mmCIF file of C-alpha atoms (C1' of nucleotides) and ligand atoms in Angstrom:
data_model
loop_
_atom_site.group_PDB
_atom_site.id
_atom_site.type_symbol
_atom_site.label_atom_id
_atom_site.label_comp_id
_atom_site.label_asym_id
_atom_site.label_seq_id
_atom_site.Cartn_x
_atom_site.Cartn_y
_atom_site.Cartn_z
ATOM 1 C CA MET A 1 155.947 61.178 152.941
ATOM 2 C CA LYS A 2 158.298 63.196 150.572
ATOM 3 C CA VAL A 3 160.351 61.798 147.768
ATOM 4 C CA SER A 4 163.899 63.114 147.972
ATOM 5 C CA SER A 5 165.398 65.371 145.292
ATOM 6 C CA ARG A 6 167.822 62.621 144.390
ATOM 7 C CA GLY A 7 164.994 60.469 143.450
ATOM 8 C CA GLU A 8 163.196 63.151 141.570
ATOM 9 C CA TYR A 9 166.418 63.988 139.662
ATOM 10 C CA ALA A 10 167.085 60.390 138.724
ATOM 11 C CA LEU A 11 163.667 60.060 137.237
ATOM 12 C CA ARG A 12 163.958 63.416 135.402
ATOM 13 C CA ALA A 13 167.246 62.027 133.831
ATOM 14 C CA LEU A 14 165.622 58.782 132.857
ATOM 15 C CA ILE A 15 162.784 60.750 131.182
ATOM 16 C CA VAL A 16 165.167 62.941 129.210
ATOM 17 C CA LEU A 17 167.206 59.869 128.085
ATOM 18 C CA GLY A 18 163.959 58.117 127.152
ATOM 19 C CA LEU A 19 162.864 60.907 125.158
ATOM 20 C CA HIS A 20 166.099 60.874 123.118
ATOM 21 C CA ALA A 21 166.383 57.191 122.943
ATOM 22 C CA GLU A 22 168.930 55.911 120.326
ATOM 23 C CA GLU A 23 171.042 59.073 120.749
ATOM 24 C CA ILE A 24 173.788 59.566 123.387
ATOM 25 C CA SER A 25 173.511 62.434 125.752
ATOM 26 C CA THR A 26 176.327 64.093 127.809
ATOM 27 C CA ILE A 27 175.927 64.876 131.411
ATOM 28 C CA ALA A 28 175.974 68.511 130.516
ATOM 29 C CA GLU A 29 173.049 68.154 128.243
ATOM 30 C CA ILE A 30 170.996 66.242 130.662
ATOM 31 C CA SER A 31 171.945 68.800 133.387
ATOM 32 C CA GLU A 32 170.556 71.594 131.186
ATOM 33 C CA GLN A 33 167.182 69.875 130.521
ATOM 34 C CA THR A 34 166.769 68.676 134.209
ATOM 35 C CA LEU A 35 168.108 71.709 136.010
ATOM 36 C CA VAL A 36 170.291 69.375 138.073
ATOM 37 C CA PRO A 37 173.860 70.634 139.001
ATOM 38 C CA VAL A 38 176.425 68.802 136.819
ATOM 39 C CA ALA A 39 178.506 67.512 139.651
ATOM 40 C CA TYR A 40 175.504 66.061 141.495
ATOM 41 C CA LEU A 41 173.960 64.618 138.350
ATOM 42 C CA GLU A 42 177.275 62.718 137.730
ATOM 43 C CA GLN A 43 176.755 60.816 140.901
ATOM 44 C CA ILE A 44 173.161 59.969 140.179
ATOM 45 C CA LEU A 45 173.805 58.931 136.515
ATOM 46 C CA LEU A 46 176.599 56.682 137.743
ATOM 47 C CA GLN A 47 174.425 55.050 140.309
ATOM 48 C CA LEU A 48 171.692 54.471 137.693
ATOM 49 C CA LYS A 49 174.450 52.919 135.514
ATOM 50 C CA LEU A 50 175.478 50.558 138.297
ATOM 51 C CA LEU A 51 171.941 49.542 138.853
ATOM 52 C CA GLY A 52 171.767 48.680 135.198
ATOM 53 C CA TYR A 53 169.377 51.275 133.901
ATOM 54 C CA LEU A 54 171.885 53.121 131.906
ATOM 55 C CA LYS A 55 175.049 52.571 129.892
ATOM 56 C CA SER A 56 177.823 54.897 129.185
ATOM 57 C CA LYS A 57 180.677 55.745 126.794
ATOM 58 C CA ARG A 58 183.762 57.557 127.982
ATOM 59 C CA GLY A 59 186.003 60.061 126.152
ATOM 60 C CA LYS A 60 185.123 62.229 123.312
ATOM 61 C CA HIS A 61 181.603 61.852 121.927
ATOM 62 C CA GLY A 62 180.813 59.996 125.080
ATOM 63 C CA GLY A 63 177.681 60.120 127.215
ATOM 64 C CA TYR A 64 174.840 58.181 128.597
ATOM 65 C CA MET A 65 172.088 56.127 127.037
ATOM 66 C CA LEU A 66 169.299 53.975 128.461
ATOM 67 C CA ALA A 67 170.460 50.341 128.833
ATOM 68 C CA LYS A 68 166.874 48.986 128.682
ATOM 69 C CA ALA A 69 163.805 49.583 126.794
ATOM 70 C CA PRO A 70 161.624 52.307 128.502
ATOM 71 C CA ASP A 71 158.883 49.710 129.016
ATOM 72 C CA GLN A 72 161.258 47.471 130.974
ATOM 73 C CA ILE A 73 162.101 50.229 133.469
ATOM 74 C CA VAL A 74 159.724 50.092 136.425
ATOM 75 C CA ILE A 75 159.288 53.316 138.290
ATOM 76 C CA GLY A 76 158.703 51.494 141.628
ATOM 77 C CA GLU A 77 162.115 49.673 141.288
ATOM 78 C CA VAL A 78 163.926 52.859 140.433
ATOM 79 C CA ILE A 79 162.602 54.494 143.511
ATOM 80 C CA ARG A 80 163.111 51.575 145.744
ATOM 81 C CA SER A 81 166.812 51.479 144.551
ATOM 82 C CA LEU A 82 167.394 55.115 145.211
ATOM 83 C CA GLU A 83 165.326 55.760 148.371
ATOM 84 C CA GLY A 84 164.696 52.464 149.960
ATOM 85 C CA PRO A 85 161.446 50.778 150.576
ATOM 86 C CA LEU A 86 158.123 52.292 149.471
ATOM 87 C CA ALA A 87 156.304 51.145 152.665
ATOM 88 C CA PRO A 88 155.694 53.877 155.309
ATOM 89 C CA MET A 89 156.802 51.412 158.010
ATOM 90 C CA GLY A 90 159.248 48.511 158.050
ATOM 91 C CA CYS A 91 156.599 46.134 159.349
ATOM 92 C CA VAL A 92 154.486 46.351 156.224
ATOM 93 C CA SER A 93 157.388 46.400 153.707
ATOM 94 C CA ILE A 94 157.486 43.424 151.412
ATOM 95 C CA THR A 95 160.801 44.082 149.976
ATOM 96 C CA SER A 96 162.562 44.853 153.292
ATOM 97 C CA TYR A 97 160.571 43.760 156.262
ATOM 98 C CA GLU A 98 161.534 44.838 159.652
ATOM 99 C CA ALA A 99 159.633 43.878 162.862
ATOM 100 C CA CYS A 100 157.879 46.399 165.145
ATOM 101 C CA PRO A 101 157.784 45.752 168.840
ATOM 102 C CA LEU A 102 154.021 46.069 169.148
ATOM 103 C CA GLU A 103 153.172 44.198 165.958
ATOM 104 C CA GLY A 104 150.999 41.573 167.520
ATOM 105 C CA THR A 105 148.385 43.995 168.783
ATOM 106 C CA CYS A 106 149.127 47.082 166.752
ATOM 107 C CA LEU A 107 145.960 48.718 165.248
ATOM 108 C CA LEU A 108 147.972 50.796 162.840
ATOM 109 C CA LYS A 109 149.540 48.098 160.804
ATOM 110 C CA PRO A 110 146.477 47.451 158.730
ATOM 111 C CA LEU A 111 146.353 51.034 157.659
ATOM 112 C CA TRP A 112 150.085 51.156 156.867
ATOM 113 C CA ALA A 113 149.608 48.074 154.813
ATOM 114 C CA LEU A 114 146.812 49.726 152.681
ATOM 115 C CA ILE A 115 149.117 52.692 152.130
ATOM 116 C CA ARG A 116 151.934 50.509 151.149
ATOM 117 C CA ASP A 117 149.754 48.483 148.790
ATOM 118 C CA SER A 118 148.346 51.526 147.030
ATOM 119 C CA ILE A 119 151.677 53.234 146.535
ATOM 120 C CA ALA A 120 153.419 50.023 145.389
ATOM 121 C CA ARG A 121 150.607 49.120 143.026
ATOM 122 C CA LEU A 122 150.748 52.533 141.389
ATOM 123 C CA LEU A 123 154.555 52.759 141.119
ATOM 124 C CA ASP A 124 155.102 49.096 140.089
ATOM 125 C CA GLN A 125 152.466 49.277 137.388
ATOM 126 C CA THR A 126 154.198 52.367 135.892
ATOM 127 C CA THR A 127 157.217 52.208 133.535
ATOM 128 C CA LEU A 128 159.331 54.900 132.041
ATOM 129 C CA ALA A 129 157.356 54.237 128.770
ATOM 130 C CA HIS A 130 154.138 55.055 130.482
ATOM 131 C CA LEU A 131 155.536 58.492 131.681
ATOM 132 C CA ILE A 132 156.996 59.370 128.246
ATOM 133 C CA GLU A 133 153.825 58.506 126.497
ATOM 134 C CA ARG A 134 151.752 60.219 129.076
ATOM 135 C CA LYS A 135 149.618 57.116 129.589
ATOM 136 C CA LEU A 136 148.906 56.494 133.177
ATOM 137 C CA MET B 1 158.218 57.443 151.877
ATOM 138 C CA LYS B 2 158.617 56.655 155.474
ATOM 139 C CA VAL B 3 156.478 58.047 158.383
ATOM 140 C CA SER B 4 158.565 59.433 161.270
ATOM 141 C CA SER B 5 158.604 57.726 164.724
ATOM 142 C CA ARG B 6 157.065 60.861 166.009
ATOM 143 C CA GLY B 7 153.985 60.366 163.813
ATOM 144 C CA GLU B 8 153.680 56.746 164.648
ATOM 145 C CA TYR B 9 154.068 57.426 168.346
ATOM 146 C CA ALA B 10 151.375 60.161 168.316
ATOM 147 C CA LEU B 11 148.961 57.705 166.590
ATOM 148 C CA ARG B 12 149.799 55.001 169.129
ATOM 149 C CA ALA B 13 149.058 57.395 171.988
ATOM 150 C CA LEU B 14 145.773 58.403 170.441
ATOM 151 C CA ILE B 15 144.723 54.778 170.050
ATOM 152 C CA VAL B 16 145.609 54.042 173.713
ATOM 153 C CA LEU B 17 143.564 57.067 174.796
ATOM 154 C CA GLY B 18 140.739 56.034 172.557
ATOM 155 C CA LEU B 19 140.711 52.525 173.828
ATOM 156 C CA HIS B 20 140.354 53.910 177.523
ATOM 157 C CA ALA B 21 138.007 56.762 176.683
ATOM 158 C CA GLU B 22 136.173 58.396 179.616
ATOM 159 C CA GLU B 23 139.180 57.500 181.866
ATOM 160 C CA ILE B 24 142.279 59.731 182.336
ATOM 161 C CA SER B 25 145.678 58.307 181.563
ATOM 162 C CA THR B 26 149.060 59.439 182.865
ATOM 163 C CA ILE B 27 151.981 59.871 180.621
ATOM 164 C CA ALA B 28 153.748 56.932 182.392
ATOM 165 C CA GLU B 29 150.771 54.625 181.608
ATOM 166 C CA ILE B 30 150.646 55.673 178.030
ATOM 167 C CA SER B 31 154.460 55.322 177.838
ATOM 168 C CA GLU B 32 154.137 51.674 178.999
ATOM 169 C CA GLN B 33 151.610 50.756 176.537
ATOM 170 C CA THR B 34 153.158 52.481 173.540
ATOM 171 C CA LEU B 35 156.805 51.715 174.361
ATOM 172 C CA VAL B 36 157.618 55.418 173.842
ATOM 173 C CA PRO B 37 160.168 56.992 176.196
ATOM 174 C CA VAL B 38 158.454 59.166 178.779
ATOM 175 C CA ALA B 39 160.372 62.399 178.068
ATOM 176 C CA TYR B 40 159.715 62.107 174.379
ATOM 177 C CA LEU B 41 156.141 61.228 174.850
ATOM 178 C CA GLU B 42 155.600 64.356 177.020
ATOM 179 C CA GLN B 43 156.547 66.514 173.997
ATOM 180 C CA ILE B 44 154.237 64.680 171.685
ATOM 181 C CA LEU B 45 151.256 64.615 173.922
ATOM 182 C CA LEU B 46 151.697 68.400 174.514
ATOM 183 C CA GLN B 47 151.712 68.936 170.774
ATOM 184 C CA LEU B 48 148.575 66.929 170.347
ATOM 185 C CA LYS B 49 147.012 68.976 173.118
ATOM 186 C CA LEU B 50 147.907 72.232 171.474
ATOM 187 C CA LEU B 51 146.462 70.886 168.300
ATOM 188 C CA GLY B 52 143.209 70.298 170.009
ATOM 189 C CA TYR B 53 143.136 66.372 169.979
ATOM 190 C CA LEU B 54 143.756 65.995 173.649
ATOM 191 C CA LYS B 55 142.916 67.708 176.950
ATOM 192 C CA SER B 56 144.975 67.443 180.083
ATOM 193 C CA LYS B 57 144.692 67.844 183.828
ATOM 194 C CA ARG B 58 147.639 68.747 186.096
ATOM 195 C CA GLY B 59 148.662 67.683 189.504
ATOM 196 C CA LYS B 60 147.818 64.592 191.400
ATOM 197 C CA HIS B 61 145.454 62.257 189.612
ATOM 198 C CA GLY B 62 146.121 64.257 186.464
ATOM 199 C CA GLY B 63 146.672 62.944 182.982
ATOM 200 C CA TYR B 64 145.504 63.023 179.506
ATOM 201 C CA MET B 65 142.195 62.287 177.703
ATOM 202 C CA LEU B 66 140.806 62.751 174.229
ATOM 203 C CA ALA B 67 139.330 66.097 173.668
ATOM 204 C CA LYS B 68 137.231 64.887 170.752
ATOM 205 C CA ALA B 69 135.184 61.834 169.850
ATOM 206 C CA PRO B 70 137.339 59.284 168.152
ATOM 207 C CA ASP B 71 135.166 59.523 165.004
ATOM 208 C CA GLN B 72 136.024 63.194 164.887
ATOM 209 C CA ILE B 73 139.722 62.574 164.748
ATOM 210 C CA VAL B 74 140.924 62.199 161.076
ATOM 211 C CA ILE B 75 144.176 60.365 160.762
ATOM 212 C CA GLY B 76 145.185 62.393 157.714
ATOM 213 C CA GLU B 77 144.785 65.574 159.553
ATOM 214 C CA VAL B 78 146.913 64.289 162.489
ATOM 215 C CA ILE B 79 149.728 63.176 160.181
ATOM 216 C CA ARG B 80 149.723 66.500 158.290
ATOM 217 C CA SER B 81 149.990 68.299 161.568
ATOM 218 C CA LEU B 82 152.887 66.253 162.792
ATOM 219 C CA GLU B 83 154.810 65.640 159.544
ATOM 220 C CA GLY B 84 153.813 68.177 157.013
ATOM 221 C CA PRO B 85 151.991 67.514 153.681
ATOM 222 C CA LEU B 86 150.972 64.112 152.556
ATOM 223 C CA ALA B 87 152.087 64.760 148.955
ATOM 224 C CA PRO B 88 155.391 63.332 147.810
ATOM 225 C CA MET B 89 156.342 66.611 145.999
ATOM 226 C CA GLY B 90 155.421 70.210 146.837
ATOM 227 C CA CYS B 91 153.905 70.781 143.317
ATOM 228 C CA VAL B 92 151.065 68.241 143.896
ATOM 229 C CA SER B 93 150.285 69.223 147.358
ATOM 230 C CA ILE B 94 146.825 70.577 147.943
ATOM 231 C CA THR B 95 147.325 71.809 151.532
ATOM 232 C CA SER B 96 150.677 73.398 150.897
ATOM 233 C CA TYR B 97 151.494 73.824 147.317
ATOM 234 C CA GLU B 98 154.909 74.824 146.202
ATOM 235 C CA ALA B 99 156.022 75.370 142.577
ATOM 236 C CA CYS B 100 158.487 73.241 140.661
ATOM 237 C CA PRO B 101 160.843 74.827 138.118
ATOM 238 C CA LEU B 102 159.908 72.384 135.427
ATOM 239 C CA GLU B 103 156.212 72.178 136.162
ATOM 240 C CA GLY B 104 155.066 73.195 132.830
ATOM 241 C CA THR B 105 156.521 70.186 130.943
ATOM 242 C CA CYS B 106 157.156 67.809 133.785
ATOM 243 C CA LEU B 107 155.990 64.205 132.984
ATOM 244 C CA LEU B 108 156.304 63.168 136.578
ATOM 245 C CA LYS B 109 153.737 65.523 138.046
ATOM 246 C CA PRO B 110 150.765 63.333 137.005
ATOM 247 C CA LEU B 111 152.316 60.332 138.601
ATOM 248 C CA TRP B 112 152.976 62.175 141.827
ATOM 249 C CA ALA B 113 149.453 63.463 141.839
ATOM 250 C CA LEU B 114 148.035 59.870 141.612
ATOM 251 C CA ILE B 115 150.231 59.007 144.626
ATOM 252 C CA ARG B 116 149.077 62.004 146.575
ATOM 253 C CA ASP B 117 145.488 61.300 145.841
ATOM 254 C CA SER B 118 145.576 57.746 146.887
ATOM 255 C CA ILE B 119 147.405 58.497 150.106
ATOM 256 C CA ALA B 120 145.171 61.360 150.936
ATOM 257 C CA ARG B 121 141.940 59.414 150.193
ATOM 258 C CA LEU B 122 143.034 56.651 152.479
ATOM 259 C CA LEU B 123 144.203 58.752 155.350
ATOM 260 C CA ASP B 124 141.412 61.312 155.165
ATOM 261 C CA GLN B 125 138.697 58.689 155.174
ATOM 262 C CA THR B 126 140.185 57.080 158.217
ATOM 263 C CA THR B 127 139.239 58.337 161.691
ATOM 264 C CA LEU B 128 140.527 57.133 165.103
ATOM 265 C CA ALA B 129 137.261 55.325 165.491
ATOM 266 C CA HIS B 130 137.981 53.251 162.375
ATOM 267 C CA LEU B 131 141.263 52.096 163.771
ATOM 268 C CA ILE B 132 139.930 51.207 167.230
ATOM 269 C CA GLU B 133 137.043 49.263 165.759
ATOM 270 C CA ARG B 134 139.297 47.636 163.289
ATOM 271 C CA LYS B 135 136.980 48.761 160.420
ATOM 272 C CA LEU B 136 138.995 50.041 157.562
ATOM 273 C "C1'" DG C 1 150.629 74.230 204.473
ATOM 274 C "C1'" DA C 2 153.882 70.771 203.191
ATOM 275 C "C1'" DT C 3 154.321 66.878 200.269
ATOM 276 C "C1'" DT C 4 153.945 64.544 196.300
ATOM 277 C "C1'" DA C 5 152.250 63.384 191.985
ATOM 278 C "C1'" DT C 6 151.420 65.029 187.922
ATOM 279 C "C1'" DG C 7 151.768 67.911 183.404
ATOM 280 C "C1'" DT C 8 154.704 72.183 181.270
ATOM 281 C "C1'" DT C 9 158.521 74.534 179.322
ATOM 282 C "C1'" DG C 10 162.681 75.328 176.880
ATOM 283 C "C1'" DA C 11 167.125 74.253 175.971
ATOM 284 C "C1'" DC C 12 170.226 71.050 174.516
ATOM 285 C "C1'" DT C 13 172.587 67.024 171.948
ATOM 286 C "C1'" DA C 14 174.054 63.057 169.376
ATOM 287 C "C1'" DA C 15 173.443 60.720 165.274
ATOM 288 C "C1'" DC C 16 172.037 60.657 160.760
ATOM 289 C "C1'" DA C 17 170.397 62.117 156.152
ATOM 290 C "C1'" DT C 18 170.356 65.410 152.401
ATOM 291 C "C1'" DA C 19 172.161 68.018 148.840
ATOM 292 C "C1'" DC C 20 175.374 69.221 147.258
ATOM 293 C "C1'" DT C 21 181.032 70.551 145.864
ATOM 294 C "C1'" DC C 22 185.732 69.497 144.532
ATOM 295 C "C1'" DA C 23 190.010 67.560 143.129
ATOM 296 C "C1'" DG C 24 191.708 64.665 140.888
ATOM 297 C "C1'" DG C 25 191.927 60.151 137.697
ATOM 298 C "C1'" DT C 26 190.937 57.432 133.452
ATOM 299 C "C1'" DA C 27 189.290 56.192 128.883
ATOM 300 C "C1'" DT C 28 188.356 57.547 123.967
ATOM 301 C "C1'" DC C 29 188.580 60.101 119.691
ATOM 302 C "C1'" DG C 30 190.802 62.852 116.301
ATOM 303 C "C1'" DC D 1 199.356 64.362 121.963
ATOM 304 C "C1'" DG D 2 195.590 66.782 123.719
ATOM 305 C "C1'" DA D 3 190.933 67.762 124.225
ATOM 306 C "C1'" DT D 4 186.623 65.823 125.700
ATOM 307 C "C1'" DA D 5 184.105 63.181 128.239
ATOM 308 C "C1'" DC D 6 182.897 59.922 132.213
ATOM 309 C "C1'" DC D 7 184.690 58.021 136.916
ATOM 310 C "C1'" DT D 8 185.894 57.974 141.784
ATOM 311 C "C1'" DG D 9 186.375 59.269 146.474
ATOM 312 C "C1'" DA D 10 186.405 62.609 149.736
ATOM 313 C "C1'" DG D 11 184.621 66.469 152.002
ATOM 314 C "C1'" DT D 12 181.111 69.873 153.632
ATOM 315 C "C1'" DA D 13 177.136 72.735 154.859
ATOM 316 C "C1'" DT D 14 172.603 72.347 156.369
ATOM 317 C "C1'" DG D 15 168.765 70.369 158.167
ATOM 318 C "C1'" DT D 16 166.028 66.697 160.371
ATOM 319 C "C1'" DT D 17 165.192 63.054 163.736
ATOM 320 C "C1'" DA D 18 164.967 61.273 168.065
ATOM 321 C "C1'" DG D 19 165.599 61.803 171.735
ATOM 322 C "C1'" DT D 20 167.410 63.841 176.934
ATOM 323 C "C1'" DC D 21 167.459 66.988 180.736
ATOM 324 C "C1'" DA D 22 166.652 70.381 184.347
ATOM 325 C "C1'" DA D 23 163.714 73.272 186.265
ATOM 326 C "C1'" DC D 24 159.013 74.890 186.938
ATOM 327 C "C1'" DA D 25 153.734 74.970 187.743
ATOM 328 C "C1'" DT D 26 149.487 73.077 189.336
ATOM 329 C "C1'" DA D 27 146.466 70.172 191.879
ATOM 330 C "C1'" DA D 28 145.238 66.769 195.340
ATOM 331 C "C1'" DT D 29 146.028 64.823 199.716
ATOM 332 C "C1'" DC D 30 147.782 64.221 204.447
HETATM 333 S S1 FES E 201 153.444 50.058 162.891
HETATM 334 FE FE1 FES E 201 154.598 48.131 162.774
HETATM 335 S S2 FES E 201 153.388 47.053 164.141
HETATM 336 FE FE2 FES E 201 152.437 48.959 164.347
HETATM 337 S S1 FES E 202 157.792 67.119 140.151
HETATM 338 FE FE1 FES E 202 156.933 69.062 140.353
HETATM 339 S S2 FES E 202 156.752 69.554 138.341
HETATM 340 FE FE2 FES E 202 157.768 67.762 138.184
#
DNA sequence: GATTATGTTGACTAACATACTCAGGTATCG
DNA sequence: CGATACCTGAGTATGTTAGTCAACATAATC
C-alpha cells in the first residue's frame, strides 16, 4: 500500500510552489527544499506541467509556478495522475475499473470497496490549500 | 496503492478454507476455487502455514485446514505479513516506522497519517469470520 | 513394501516497475 | 553573443512481482 517516491516528490514540489505562490522558483531551488535530485525533479515538474498543475518560463529568470490556485489542486487527482488508481484492486476502481474473474462470488470485494472509498474520500477532499494551511 | 496478487490470493485461499472448515482441502481443490496456479499457491499456503494461519497434513488424503478459528484471523495482520506495512509512507507506519528526512517540517505527514489510520482501522477490525458471514 | 497421492523445499526466470542519470537541445534575457 | 534556465529522449541499475520447475519427504493404501 505504499506511495512511490515520485508521488511524494511531486507533492513536495507542489507544496514548495504553493508556499511561494506569486513568485517563480527554479528547479534548483525546489530541489534544495525538497531534497529531490535535480535531474529527477525535472522529469516530475515537467509531468506536472503537462498535467496542467504548473506553468513554466524558460531562459534566464525562468522557473516554475503554480498554474492553478492551491484550493483548485485536489491531492487525489494528483496522485491518480502520477501513480494510477487509488483503489487497491481494479474491480473496485471507479476511475479505471477492471474486472476480476471471481467477481460474482468474491467475498473480498466489499472490503476492497470500503478501503477504496475511505482513501478516495480523504484524498479527494484534500486540496493543496488544505495542506499548506495545515487544515485537514 | 495496489494490493499484490499474492495478498489477494492468500485471502482467497483463507476464505475457501474458512467456508469448508472442519474439512481438509488439497492444494488442487483450493487452486480450482481460487483460480490461482497450483505451483504458486503451494508457496503461498506454505507461507500461511509458517505464519500460523494454516495447518497441513502430508501424504495421501492430506491437505490444508485453518489452524485458527475464522474470528481469530485478522485481515490486517495477514496483509501486513504478506505485503509489509499498511502505511503509505514509512514515517507514519506504527508497525515499522522509518524516518523521513523532512519529517520536522513536512506538511504531508498528517495526510499520510490519516490514510494509514483509516486503512488500518478497517483492516484490523475485519476478521476472516466477517468476510465469510458477509458482515462488514 | 511398493505405489501413489499428497505436501515441502529451493532454485530459477521473465517481465515489469522504480528511481534515478546523462547528453544533448531550445528558449529567453541582458 | 552567451549565460541561464527549462525541455527531451534515452539509458541504466536495482528491486519486485508473479510465477515455473525439479526433486524430495511423508502418509495412506493395496
Ligand atoms: S477482488 Fe475483485 S472480485 Fe474479488
Ligand atoms: S512523508 Fe514522511 S515526513 Fe513527509
